[in-house]
Short mmCIF file of C-alpha atoms in Angstrom, two decimals:
data_model
loop_
_atom_site.label_atom_id
_atom_site.label_comp_id
_atom_site.label_asym_id
_atom_site.label_seq_id
_atom_site.Cartn_x
_atom_site.Cartn_y
_atom_site.Cartn_z
CA MET A 1 78.66 16.81 -27.73
CA ASN A 2 76.21 18.27 -30.24
CA VAL A 3 75.12 21.85 -30.88
CA PHE A 4 71.81 21.43 -29.03
CA ARG A 5 73.64 20.48 -25.82
CA ILE A 6 75.99 23.46 -26.09
CA LEU A 7 73.17 25.91 -26.86
CA GLY A 8 71.13 24.43 -24.02
CA ASP A 9 73.98 24.93 -21.55
CA LEU A 10 74.53 28.50 -22.76
CA SER A 11 70.81 29.28 -22.48
CA HIS A 12 70.80 27.89 -18.93
CA LEU A 13 73.86 29.95 -18.02
CA LEU A 14 72.39 33.10 -19.58
CA ALA A 15 69.22 32.66 -17.52
CA MET A 16 71.23 32.51 -14.30
CA ILE A 17 73.39 35.49 -15.28
CA LEU A 18 70.32 37.56 -16.16
CA LEU A 19 68.81 36.86 -12.76
CA LEU A 20 72.03 37.62 -10.89
CA GLY A 21 72.56 40.79 -12.92
CA LYS A 22 69.03 41.94 -12.17
CA ILE A 23 69.48 41.45 -8.42
CA TRP A 24 72.91 43.10 -8.35
CA ARG A 25 71.97 46.15 -10.44
CA SER A 26 68.66 46.84 -8.70
CA LYS A 27 69.82 45.65 -5.28
CA CYS A 28 66.35 44.17 -5.00
CA CYS A 29 64.89 40.64 -5.00
CA THR A 30 61.25 41.58 -5.49
CA GLY A 31 59.39 39.11 -7.68
CA ILE A 32 62.01 36.38 -7.36
CA SER A 33 61.15 33.16 -5.57
CA GLY A 34 63.85 32.34 -3.06
CA LYS A 35 62.34 28.88 -2.69
CA SER A 36 62.87 28.09 -6.36
CA GLN A 37 66.47 29.25 -6.08
CA ILE A 38 67.04 27.02 -3.03
CA LEU A 39 65.67 24.07 -5.00
CA PHE A 40 67.95 24.80 -7.95
CA ALA A 41 70.96 25.04 -5.62
CA LEU A 42 69.96 21.67 -4.19
CA VAL A 43 69.63 20.27 -7.72
CA PHE A 44 73.17 21.28 -8.67
CA THR A 45 74.63 20.17 -5.35
CA THR A 46 73.23 16.64 -5.55
CA ARG A 47 73.91 16.28 -9.28
CA TYR A 48 77.49 17.50 -9.36
CA LEU A 49 78.94 15.39 -6.56
CA ASP A 50 80.78 13.52 -9.31
CA LEU A 51 83.12 16.53 -9.51
CA PHE A 52 85.05 14.73 -6.78
CA THR A 53 85.02 11.32 -8.46
CA ASN A 54 84.94 11.67 -12.25
CA PHE A 55 86.63 13.95 -14.78
CA ILE A 56 84.82 14.16 -18.11
CA SER A 57 86.24 17.30 -19.71
CA ILE A 58 87.39 20.81 -18.84
CA TYR A 59 84.16 22.18 -20.34
CA ASN A 60 82.05 19.87 -18.19
CA THR A 61 83.95 20.72 -15.00
CA VAL A 62 83.92 24.47 -15.58
CA MET A 63 80.19 24.56 -16.34
CA LYS A 64 79.38 22.55 -13.21
CA VAL A 65 81.45 24.86 -10.99
CA VAL A 66 79.93 27.98 -12.58
CA PHE A 67 76.38 26.68 -12.13
CA LEU A 68 77.07 25.86 -8.48
CA LEU A 69 78.59 29.29 -7.83
CA CYS A 70 75.74 31.12 -9.56
CA ALA A 71 73.12 29.13 -7.66
CA TYR A 72 74.64 29.76 -4.24
CA VAL A 73 75.43 33.43 -4.91
CA THR A 74 71.79 33.91 -5.92
CA VAL A 75 70.54 32.27 -2.73
CA TYR A 76 72.95 34.39 -0.67
CA MET A 77 71.79 37.63 -2.27
CA ILE A 78 68.12 36.75 -1.72
CA TYR A 79 68.38 35.56 1.87
CA GLY A 80 71.48 37.48 2.89
CA LYS A 81 72.69 40.66 1.24
CA PHE A 82 69.31 41.90 -0.04
CA ARG A 83 66.97 39.98 2.27
CA LYS A 84 65.06 43.17 3.22
CA THR A 85 63.77 43.39 -0.35
CA PHE A 86 62.72 39.73 -0.55
CA ASP A 87 58.95 39.31 -0.92
CA SER A 88 58.52 36.42 1.51
CA GLU A 89 54.79 37.06 1.89
CA ASN A 90 54.17 35.96 -1.69
CA ASP A 91 56.81 33.22 -1.84
CA THR A 92 54.59 30.73 -0.04
CA PHE A 93 54.78 27.51 -2.04
CA ARG A 94 55.00 24.50 0.31
CA LEU A 95 58.34 22.86 -0.56
CA GLU A 96 57.43 19.63 1.21
CA PHE A 97 54.80 19.06 -1.49
CA LEU A 98 57.70 18.73 -3.93
CA LEU A 99 60.50 17.30 -1.82
CA VAL A 100 58.61 14.39 -0.23
CA PRO A 101 57.38 12.80 -3.48
CA VAL A 102 60.67 13.53 -5.26
CA ILE A 103 62.68 11.83 -2.50
CA GLY A 104 60.36 8.84 -2.54
CA LEU A 105 60.46 8.54 -6.33
CA SER A 106 64.25 8.75 -6.43
CA PHE A 107 64.45 5.70 -4.15
CA LEU A 108 61.86 3.78 -6.14
CA GLU A 109 62.92 4.62 -9.70
CA ASN A 110 66.67 4.81 -10.32
CA TYR A 111 69.34 3.02 -12.33
CA SER A 112 71.39 1.81 -9.37
CA PHE A 113 70.70 1.73 -5.65
CA THR A 114 73.86 3.57 -4.64
CA PRO A 115 74.15 6.92 -2.83
CA LEU A 116 75.55 8.88 -5.80
CA GLU A 117 73.06 7.38 -8.23
CA ILE A 118 70.09 8.06 -5.95
CA LEU A 119 71.25 11.65 -5.43
CA TRP A 120 71.70 12.12 -9.19
CA THR A 121 68.20 10.74 -9.79
CA PHE A 122 66.84 13.00 -7.05
CA SER A 123 68.39 16.02 -8.80
CA ILE A 124 66.78 15.10 -12.12
CA TYR A 125 63.32 14.70 -10.61
CA LEU A 126 63.68 17.83 -8.49
CA GLU A 127 64.78 20.00 -11.42
CA SER A 128 61.60 19.10 -13.28
CA VAL A 129 59.50 20.83 -10.60
CA ALA A 130 61.93 23.37 -9.09
CA ILE A 131 60.46 26.28 -11.05
CA LEU A 132 56.96 25.78 -9.62
CA PRO A 133 57.46 28.10 -6.60
CA GLN A 134 58.47 30.87 -9.02
CA LEU A 135 55.49 30.29 -11.30
CA PHE A 136 53.20 30.07 -8.27
CA MET A 137 54.56 33.38 -6.99
CA ILE A 138 53.90 35.05 -10.33
CA SER A 139 50.37 33.64 -10.49
CA LYS A 140 49.73 34.88 -6.95
CA THR A 141 50.88 38.45 -7.61
CA GLY A 142 49.86 38.58 -11.28
CA GLU A 143 53.07 40.49 -12.03
CA ALA A 144 56.71 40.00 -12.90
CA GLU A 145 59.47 42.29 -14.02
CA THR A 146 60.56 42.00 -17.63
CA ILE A 147 63.95 40.63 -16.62
CA THR A 148 62.24 37.85 -14.65
CA THR A 149 60.23 36.83 -17.71
CA HIS A 150 63.46 36.74 -19.74
CA TYR A 151 64.99 34.52 -17.05
CA LEU A 152 62.06 32.11 -17.28
CA PHE A 153 62.14 32.19 -21.08
CA PHE A 154 65.79 31.14 -21.24
CA LEU A 155 65.23 28.42 -18.65
CA GLY A 156 62.41 27.07 -20.79
CA LEU A 157 64.57 27.35 -23.91
CA TYR A 158 67.30 25.38 -22.14
CA ARG A 159 64.86 22.53 -21.51
CA ALA A 160 63.57 22.60 -25.09
CA LEU A 161 67.14 22.47 -26.45
CA TYR A 162 67.95 19.55 -24.17
CA LEU A 163 64.98 17.66 -25.57
CA ALA A 164 66.44 18.25 -29.03
CA ASN A 165 69.81 17.09 -27.69
CA TRP A 166 68.32 13.81 -26.46
CA ILE A 167 66.59 13.22 -29.79
CA ARG A 168 69.88 13.87 -31.60
CA ARG A 169 71.79 11.53 -29.30
CA TYR A 170 69.24 8.80 -29.84
CA GLN A 171 69.60 9.19 -33.61
CA THR A 172 73.40 9.30 -33.66
CA GLU A 173 74.44 7.27 -30.59
CA ASN A 174 71.35 5.15 -29.89
CA PHE A 175 71.49 6.69 -26.40
CA TYR A 176 68.29 7.04 -24.38
CA ASP A 177 68.05 8.06 -20.71
CA GLN A 178 64.46 7.41 -19.72
CA ILE A 179 64.61 9.19 -16.36
CA ALA A 180 66.18 12.35 -17.78
CA VAL A 181 63.92 12.45 -20.83
CA VAL A 182 60.63 11.93 -18.97
CA SER A 183 61.60 14.46 -16.30
CA GLY A 184 62.68 16.92 -18.99
CA VAL A 185 59.36 16.57 -20.79
CA VAL A 186 57.47 17.19 -17.53
CA GLN A 187 59.56 20.29 -16.86
CA THR A 188 59.02 21.61 -20.38
CA ILE A 189 55.25 21.19 -20.00
CA PHE A 190 55.31 23.52 -17.00
CA TYR A 191 56.85 26.21 -19.22
CA CYS A 192 54.35 25.84 -22.09
CA ASP A 193 51.83 28.44 -20.91
CA PHE A 194 54.62 30.82 -20.04
CA PHE A 195 56.24 30.35 -23.47
CA TYR A 196 52.97 31.21 -25.20
CA LEU A 197 52.50 34.34 -23.13
CA TYR A 198 56.11 35.46 -23.63
CA VAL A 199 56.02 35.08 -27.41
CA THR A 200 52.59 36.65 -27.90
CA LYS A 201 52.57 39.34 -25.22
CA GLY A 202 55.60 39.23 -22.95
CA ARG A 203 57.94 41.31 -25.09
CA CYS A 204 55.33 44.07 -25.32
CA CYS A 205 54.47 44.17 -21.63
CA GLU A 206 56.57 45.48 -18.82
CA ASN A 207 54.97 43.68 -15.93
CA ARG A 208 51.85 41.63 -16.51
CA VAL A 209 52.29 37.86 -16.80
CA ALA A 210 49.10 36.68 -15.18
CA GLY A 211 48.68 33.95 -17.76
CA THR A 212 51.12 31.77 -15.87
CA ALA A 213 48.35 31.18 -13.34
CA SER A 214 47.00 28.37 -15.50
CA VAL A 215 50.27 26.47 -15.02
CA THR A 216 50.42 26.62 -11.25
CA ASN A 217 46.71 26.15 -10.79
CA ARG A 218 47.19 22.61 -12.08
CA VAL A 219 49.35 21.81 -9.05
CA SER A 220 47.31 22.71 -5.98
CA VAL A 221 49.30 24.10 -3.08
#
C-alpha cells in the first residue's frame, strides 16, 4: 500500500466526518443531498460484501466498517433524526437516470459474471456519478454552506489521490484495473469545475458556489 492510497482513504474519511459533524452540530441537513448520500451508502454496501468472504488486513476491514457506518448514520440523520430540516424540494435529481444505466453497464462490462463481481462493478460505476445529485442541488439553489464545499473538496481530493495511487501501482506492480481507473477519471472530471471554484473563490466565500452549475448542466435531468 503506497502513500497515495493512504492519503486518499484519509481524505475520503475526513470528508464523511466533516459532513456528519456539520449535521450533528447544526442539527440541520439544509444544503445536503439525501439522494447522493443514499447512493454512497449503496456504493459501500455493494462493494464491501467481501467483508464476509475475504480478509485482507485489519486496516482494510476497519476502514470498510467505518465507511459503512458513516454512510448509514448520515442517511439516518437526513431522513430520520433531522428530516424536518431536509430540503427535499431542491433535492430533485432523478436517481433512475443514474441507476438504470449503471445497472446495465455493470452486467455488460465486468471481469467475471458472478454476483459478487457484478455488485463490485456496479459499486465502481455508481460511485463515479453518485455526487451528481449533490452538485445538481447546489446548481439549483446557487448556494452551499462552507462546510459542504469542504466536504466536496475532500471527496474530489480523494479521487485525485486514487488516480495517483493507480499510476504508482502501475509503475511499481504493473497493476492496472481498467474499470476502476476509467470510472475514477469520470468521477474526477465531475469535480473539476468545483475544484477550480474552491481554490480561486471558495475559501473566501461563505455561501456562493454557483459555478458548479456548469458541471451538472452537462448531465440533463
